């Protein structure tokens, strides 16, 4: 699961509508407080201020939900999952898209561009002191609502609720890579492994250069004996795309070796009464360890301070009879153990 990453360029609004001066002054002051807090990354303070702006506007006849969106975004950035989820859910269910139309006119005397509400803008068209009446429509935020709410629900370990939002979002935005990625994560969280694998393959068909998805596919393929060879190829593909992918090297080693403890138990059981069969198993084991050796060496090369990489490489050198390397890895293992913090 990727860390929640959000971002939105929030711009200060110009409140231009007819109402009591004290209300407008309150709006201006609260808007400044919200913007200052947001720009200072004090999101926990910004969130309730945006809600306050929304409530003030609504009390004066303007249901401008963009401020609830800003509040939800601020809660999410402050890692306040529950209020963020509630706000985003309400916005999605309300049909809010974030598309806004701004109205401006040019004051002839000063040459300034003046922001106006729609009603005033229409009235001003009859005023000879104004010209250049223009409207501009902002980009919507609906896809962000679906993508962010999905991530929030996944972070809250609510995969089934996330899937409802994801599937609803994909109907509107079928090309959203973030929603597809979240869908894969939701299937994994909910234990629906068949759909998880299917989704991974769909994503890889669209973007075959994603090392993480190749790695995740390999992990799933390695769980089934019939697809172990496929898993090896998936891990190799992940490494090809990301040469320092330590986890992919690790799984490539373990998948190549297989369940070694089970094999050792079988060998020990056969040594006395069926030595020839035991010898066959020993030779096959050595062959698997020899195949795993270059992957283990690469794992150690990209992650030399990983004691598991060192211990695994030591074991492989032991089985393949490279005693000098066994000594080297033993020394490295002792060095890392000594440097590790006490538990």
Coordinates of C-alpha atoms in Angstrom, one line a residue:
X1 CA 0.0 0.0 0.0
X2 CA 1.5 3.3 -1.0
X3 CA 1.5 6.1 1.4
X4 CA -1.3 8.6 1.0
X5 CA 0.0 11.4 -1.2
X6 CA -2.2 14.4 -1.7
X7 CA -1.7 17.9 -3.1
X8 CA -3.8 20.7 -4.2
X9 CA -3.0 24.3 -5.0
X10 CA -5.6 26.2 -3.0
X11 CA -6.0 29.8 -4.0
X12 CA -7.5 32.5 -1.8
X13 CA -11.1 33.4 -2.9
X14 CA -12.4 36.8 -3.5
X15 CA -15.8 37.2 -1.8
X16 CA -17.8 39.5 -4.0
X17 CA -21.4 39.5 -3.2
X18 CA -23.9 41.8 -1.5
X19 CA -24.3 41.2 2.2
X20 CA -23.8 42.9 5.5
X21 CA -20.3 44.3 6.0
X22 CA -19.7 42.4 9.3
X23 CA -20.4 39.0 7.6
X24 CA -18.1 39.9 4.7
X25 CA -15.4 41.0 7.2
X26 CA -15.8 37.7 9.0
X27 CA -15.5 35.7 5.8
X28 CA -12.3 37.6 4.7
X29 CA -10.7 37.1 8.1
X30 CA -11.6 33.4 8.3
X31 CA -10.4 32.9 4.7
X32 CA -7.1 34.4 5.5
X33 CA -6.7 32.2 8.6
X34 CA -7.5 29.1 6.6
X35 CA -5.1 30.0 3.8
X36 CA -2.3 31.0 6.2
X37 CA -2.7 27.7 8.1
X38 CA -2.8 25.6 4.9
X39 CA 0.2 27.3 3.3
X40 CA 2.1 26.8 6.6
X41 CA 1.2 23.1 6.4
X42 CA -0.8 23.4 9.6
X43 CA -3.6 21.3 8.1
X44 CA -5.3 20.4 11.4
X45 CA -5.9 24.2 11.9
X46 CA -6.9 24.8 8.3
X47 CA -9.6 22.1 8.1
X48 CA -12.1 23.6 10.6
X49 CA -11.5 27.1 9.2
X50 CA -12.5 25.9 5.7
X51 CA -15.6 24.3 7.3
X52 CA -16.3 27.7 9.0
X53 CA -16.1 29.5 5.6
X54 CA -18.5 27.0 4.1
X55 CA -21.0 27.4 7.0
X56 CA -20.8 31.2 6.7
X57 CA -21.4 31.2 3.0
X58 CA -24.3 28.7 3.3
X59 CA -26.0 30.8 6.0
X60 CA -25.9 33.6 3.5
X61 CA -27.3 31.7 0.6
X62 CA -24.2 30.2 -1.1
X63 CA -23.7 26.4 -0.9
X64 CA -20.1 26.4 -2.1
X65 CA -18.9 22.9 -1.4
X66 CA -15.4 23.6 -2.7
X67 CA -14.6 24.7 0.9
X68 CA -15.8 21.4 2.3
X69 CA -13.4 19.8 -0.3
X70 CA -10.6 22.0 1.0
X71 CA -11.6 20.9 4.6
X72 CA -11.5 17.2 3.6
X73 CA -8.2 17.6 1.9
X74 CA -6.7 19.4 4.9
X75 CA -8.0 16.6 7.3
X76 CA -6.4 14.0 5.0
X77 CA -3.1 15.8 4.9
X78 CA -3.3 16.1 8.7
X79 CA -3.8 12.3 8.9
X80 CA -7.3 12.8 10.4
X81 CA -8.8 9.9 8.6
X82 CA -12.3 9.8 10.1
X83 CA -13.4 13.4 9.4
X84 CA -11.7 13.3 6.0
X85 CA -13.6 10.1 5.1
X86 CA -16.9 11.6 6.2
X87 CA -16.4 14.8 4.2
X88 CA -15.2 13.0 1.0
X89 CA -18.0 10.5 1.3
X90 CA -20.6 13.3 1.6
X91 CA -19.1 15.1 -1.4
X92 CA -19.1 12.0 -3.6
X93 CA -22.7 11.2 -2.6
X94 CA -23.8 14.8 -3.2
X95 CA -22.6 14.7 -6.8
X96 CA -20.1 17.5 -6.2
X97 CA -17.6 17.8 -9.1
X98 CA -15.7 21.0 -8.1
X99 CA -16.3 22.6 -11.5
X100 CA -16.8 26.3 -10.8
X101 CA -17.6 29.2 -13.0
X102 CA -16.0 32.5 -12.2
X103 CA -17.4 35.8 -13.5
X104 CA -15.3 38.9 -14.1
X105 CA -15.7 42.3 -15.6
X106 CA -13.2 45.2 -16.3
X107 CA -13.8 48.5 -14.5
X108 CA -13.2 51.1 -17.3
X109 CA -12.0 53.9 -14.9
X110 CA -9.4 51.9 -13.1
X111 CA -8.7 49.2 -15.6
X112 CA -9.0 46.6 -12.9
X113 CA -10.5 43.1 -13.4
X114 CA -13.3 42.7 -10.8
X115 CA -14.6 39.3 -9.7
X116 CA -18.4 39.1 -9.4
X117 CA -21.1 36.7 -8.5
X118 CA -23.3 35.6 -11.4
X119 CA -26.3 37.8 -10.5
X120 CA -24.2 40.9 -10.1
X121 CA -22.3 40.1 -13.3
X122 CA -25.5 39.9 -15.3
X123 CA -26.7 43.2 -13.8
X124 CA -23.4 44.9 -14.5
X125 CA -23.7 44.2 -18.2
X126 CA -26.1 47.2 -18.3
X127 CA -23.6 49.4 -16.5
X128 CA -21.5 51.5 -19.0
X129 CA -18.7 51.8 -16.4
X130 CA -17.8 48.1 -17.0
X131 CA -16.6 46.1 -20.0
X132 CA -14.9 42.8 -20.9
X133 CA -17.4 40.6 -19.2
X134 CA -15.9 37.1 -19.1
X135 CA -16.6 33.7 -17.6
X136 CA -14.0 31.0 -16.8
X137 CA -14.7 27.4 -15.8
X138 CA -12.3 25.6 -13.4
X139 CA -11.1 22.1 -13.8
X140 CA -13.1 19.6 -11.7
X141 CA -11.9 17.6 -8.7
X142 CA -14.3 14.7 -9.0
X143 CA -11.6 12.1 -9.9
X144 CA -9.5 13.3 -7.0
X145 CA -12.5 12.7 -4.7
X146 CA -12.8 9.1 -5.8
X147 CA -9.0 8.5 -5.7
X148 CA -8.4 10.1 -2.3
X149 CA -11.4 8.6 -0.6
X150 CA -10.3 5.2 -1.9
X151 CA -6.9 5.7 -0.3
X152 CA -8.3 7.0 2.9
X153 CA -10.6 3.9 3.2
X154 CA -7.7 1.6 2.4
X155 CA -5.5 3.3 5.0
X156 CA -8.4 2.8 7.5
X157 CA -8.4 -1.0 6.5
X158 CA -11.9 -0.8 5.0
X159 CA -11.3 -2.5 1.7
X160 CA -14.9 -3.5 1.0
X161 CA -16.0 0.1 1.4
X162 CA -13.1 1.2 -0.7
X163 CA -14.1 -1.2 -3.5
X164 CA -17.6 0.3 -3.6
X165 CA -16.1 3.8 -4.2
X166 CA -13.4 2.5 -6.6
X167 CA -15.9 0.7 -8.8
X168 CA -18.2 3.7 -8.8
X169 CA -15.3 5.9 -9.7
X170 CA -14.0 3.6 -12.5
X171 CA -17.4 3.9 -14.2
X172 CA -16.8 7.6 -14.6
X173 CA -13.0 7.5 -14.9
X174 CA -12.0 4.1 -16.4
X175 CA -8.5 5.3 -17.2
X176 CA -7.6 6.3 -13.7
X177 CA -4.3 4.5 -12.9
X178 CA -4.7 5.4 -9.2
X179 CA -8.2 3.9 -8.9
X180 CA -6.9 0.7 -10.6
X181 CA -4.0 0.5 -8.2
X182 CA -6.3 1.0 -5.3
X183 CA -8.6 -1.7 -6.6
X184 CA -5.7 -4.1 -6.6
X185 CA -4.8 -3.2 -3.0
X186 CA -8.4 -3.5 -1.9
X187 CA -8.6 -7.0 -3.4
X188 CA -5.4 -7.9 -1.5
X189 CA -6.7 -6.4 1.8
X190 CA -10.0 -8.2 1.5
X191 CA -8.4 -11.6 0.7
X192 CA -9.8 -11.8 -2.8
X193 CA -6.6 -13.2 -4.3
X194 CA -8.1 -14.3 -7.7
X195 CA -9.2 -10.8 -8.4
X196 CA -6.0 -9.4 -7.0
X197 CA -3.9 -11.4 -9.5
X198 CA -6.3 -10.6 -12.4
X199 CA -6.0 -6.9 -11.6
X200 CA -2.2 -7.1 -11.5
X201 CA -2.2 -8.7 -14.9
X202 CA -4.6 -6.1 -16.3
X203 CA -2.3 -3.3 -15.0
X204 CA 0.8 -5.0 -16.4
X205 CA -0.9 -5.3 -19.8
X206 CA -1.4 -1.6 -19.8
X207 CA 2.0 -0.7 -18.2
X208 CA 4.5 -3.6 -18.5
X209 CA 7.3 -1.4 -17.0
X210 CA 6.0 -1.3 -13.4
X211 CA 8.5 -3.3 -11.3
X212 CA 6.3 -3.3 -8.2
X213 CA 3.5 -5.0 -10.0
X214 CA 5.8 -7.6 -11.5
X215 CA 7.1 -8.3 -8.0
X216 CA 3.6 -8.5 -6.5
X217 CA 2.6 -10.9 -9.3
X218 CA 5.6 -13.0 -8.6
X219 CA 4.8 -13.2 -4.9
X220 CA 1.3 -14.6 -5.8
X221 CA 2.6 -17.0 -8.4
X222 CA 5.2 -18.4 -5.9
X223 CA 2.4 -19.5 -3.6
X224 CA 1.3 -22.2 -6.1
X225 CA 3.6 -25.0 -7.3
X226 CA 2.2 -24.9 -10.8
X227 CA 3.2 -21.3 -11.3
X228 CA 6.6 -21.3 -9.5
X229 CA 8.4 -20.9 -12.8
X230 CA 6.2 -18.0 -13.7
X231 CA 7.0 -16.4 -10.4
X232 CA 10.8 -16.7 -11.2
X233 CA 10.2 -14.9 -14.5
X234 CA 8.1 -12.2 -12.8
X235 CA 10.8 -11.5 -10.2
X236 CA 13.5 -11.4 -13.0
X237 CA 11.3 -8.9 -14.8
X238 CA 11.0 -6.7 -11.7
X239 CA 14.8 -6.8 -11.3
X240 CA 15.3 -6.0 -15.0
X241 CA 13.2 -2.9 -14.5
X242 CA 14.7 -2.0 -11.1
X243 CA 18.2 -3.4 -10.7
X244 CA 18.4 -2.5 -7.0
X245 CA 15.1 -4.2 -6.1
X246 CA 16.3 -6.1 -3.0
X247 CA 13.0 -7.8 -2.2
X248 CA 12.8 -9.2 -5.7
X249 CA 16.3 -10.7 -5.4
X250 CA 15.3 -12.1 -2.0
X251 CA 12.2 -13.8 -3.3
X252 CA 14.1 -15.0 -6.4
X253 CA 16.5 -16.8 -4.0
X254 CA 13.8 -18.3 -1.8
X255 CA 11.6 -19.4 -4.7
X256 CA 14.6 -21.0 -6.5
X257 CA 15.6 -23.0 -3.3
X258 CA 12.0 -23.9 -2.4
X259 CA 11.0 -25.4 0.9
X260 CA 14.5 -26.4 2.1
X261 CA 13.5 -27.5 5.6
X262 CA 11.1 -30.1 4.1
X263 CA 13.8 -31.4 1.8
X264 CA 16.3 -31.7 4.6
X265 CA 13.7 -33.6 6.7
X266 CA 13.2 -36.0 3.7
X267 CA 16.9 -36.5 3.3
X268 CA 17.5 -37.3 6.9
X269 CA 14.6 -39.8 6.9
X270 CA 16.1 -41.6 3.8
X271 CA 19.8 -41.7 4.8
X272 CA 19.8 -45.0 6.7
X273 CA 17.4 -47.2 4.7
X274 CA 17.4 -45.6 1.2
X275 CA 20.8 -43.9 0.8
X276 CA 20.6 -43.8 -3.0
X277 CA 17.3 -41.8 -2.9
X278 CA 18.8 -39.6 -0.2
X279 CA 21.8 -38.9 -2.5
X280 CA 19.5 -37.9 -5.4
X281 CA 17.7 -35.4 -3.1
X282 CA 21.1 -34.1 -1.9
X283 CA 22.3 -33.6 -5.5
X284 CA 19.1 -31.9 -6.5
X285 CA 19.4 -29.6 -3.4
X286 CA 22.9 -28.6 -4.4
X287 CA 21.8 -27.8 -7.9
X288 CA 19.0 -25.6 -6.6
X289 CA 21.4 -23.8 -4.3
X290 CA 23.9 -23.3 -7.1
X291 CA 21.1 -21.8 -9.3
X292 CA 20.2 -19.5 -6.4
X293 CA 23.8 -18.3 -5.8
X294 CA 24.0 -15.5 -8.3
X295 CA 20.6 -14.1 -7.1
X296 CA 21.8 -14.2 -3.5
X297 CA 25.1 -12.5 -4.4
X298 CA 23.1 -9.8 -6.2
X299 CA 20.8 -9.4 -3.2
X300 CA 23.8 -9.0 -0.9
X301 CA 25.4 -6.5 -3.4
X302 CA 22.3 -4.2 -3.4
X303 CA 21.6 -4.6 0.3
X304 CA 25.0 -5.4 2.0
X305 CA 23.8 -4.5 5.5
X306 CA 20.8 -6.9 5.5
X307 CA 21.7 -9.7 7.8
X308 CA 19.2 -12.0 6.1
X309 CA 21.0 -11.6 2.8
X310 CA 24.3 -12.4 4.5
X311 CA 23.0 -15.4 6.4
X312 CA 21.3 -16.8 3.3
X313 CA 24.5 -16.3 1.2
X314 CA 26.5 -18.0 3.9
X315 CA 24.2 -21.0 3.8
X316 CA 24.4 -21.2 0.0
X317 CA 28.2 -21.1 0.1
X318 CA 28.1 -23.9 2.7
X319 CA 25.9 -26.2 0.6
X320 CA 28.0 -25.4 -2.5
X321 CA 31.2 -26.1 -0.6
X322 CA 32.8 -22.6 -1.0
X323 CA 34.4 -22.6 2.5
X324 CA 36.4 -19.4 2.0
X325 CA 33.2 -17.5 1.3
X326 CA 31.5 -19.2 4.2
X327 CA 34.2 -17.7 6.5
X328 CA 33.8 -14.3 4.9
X329 CA 30.0 -14.3 5.4
X330 CA 30.4 -15.6 9.0
X331 CA 32.6 -12.6 9.7
X332 CA 30.1 -10.2 8.0
X333 CA 27.3 -11.8 9.9
X334 CA 29.1 -11.3 13.2
X335 CA 29.9 -7.7 12.3
X336 CA 26.2 -6.9 11.5
X337 CA 25.0 -8.7 14.6
X338 CA 27.4 -6.6 16.8
X339 CA 26.2 -3.4 15.2
X340 CA 22.5 -4.2 15.5
X341 CA 20.7 -2.4 18.4
X342 CA 19.9 -4.6 21.4
X343 CA 16.4 -5.9 21.6

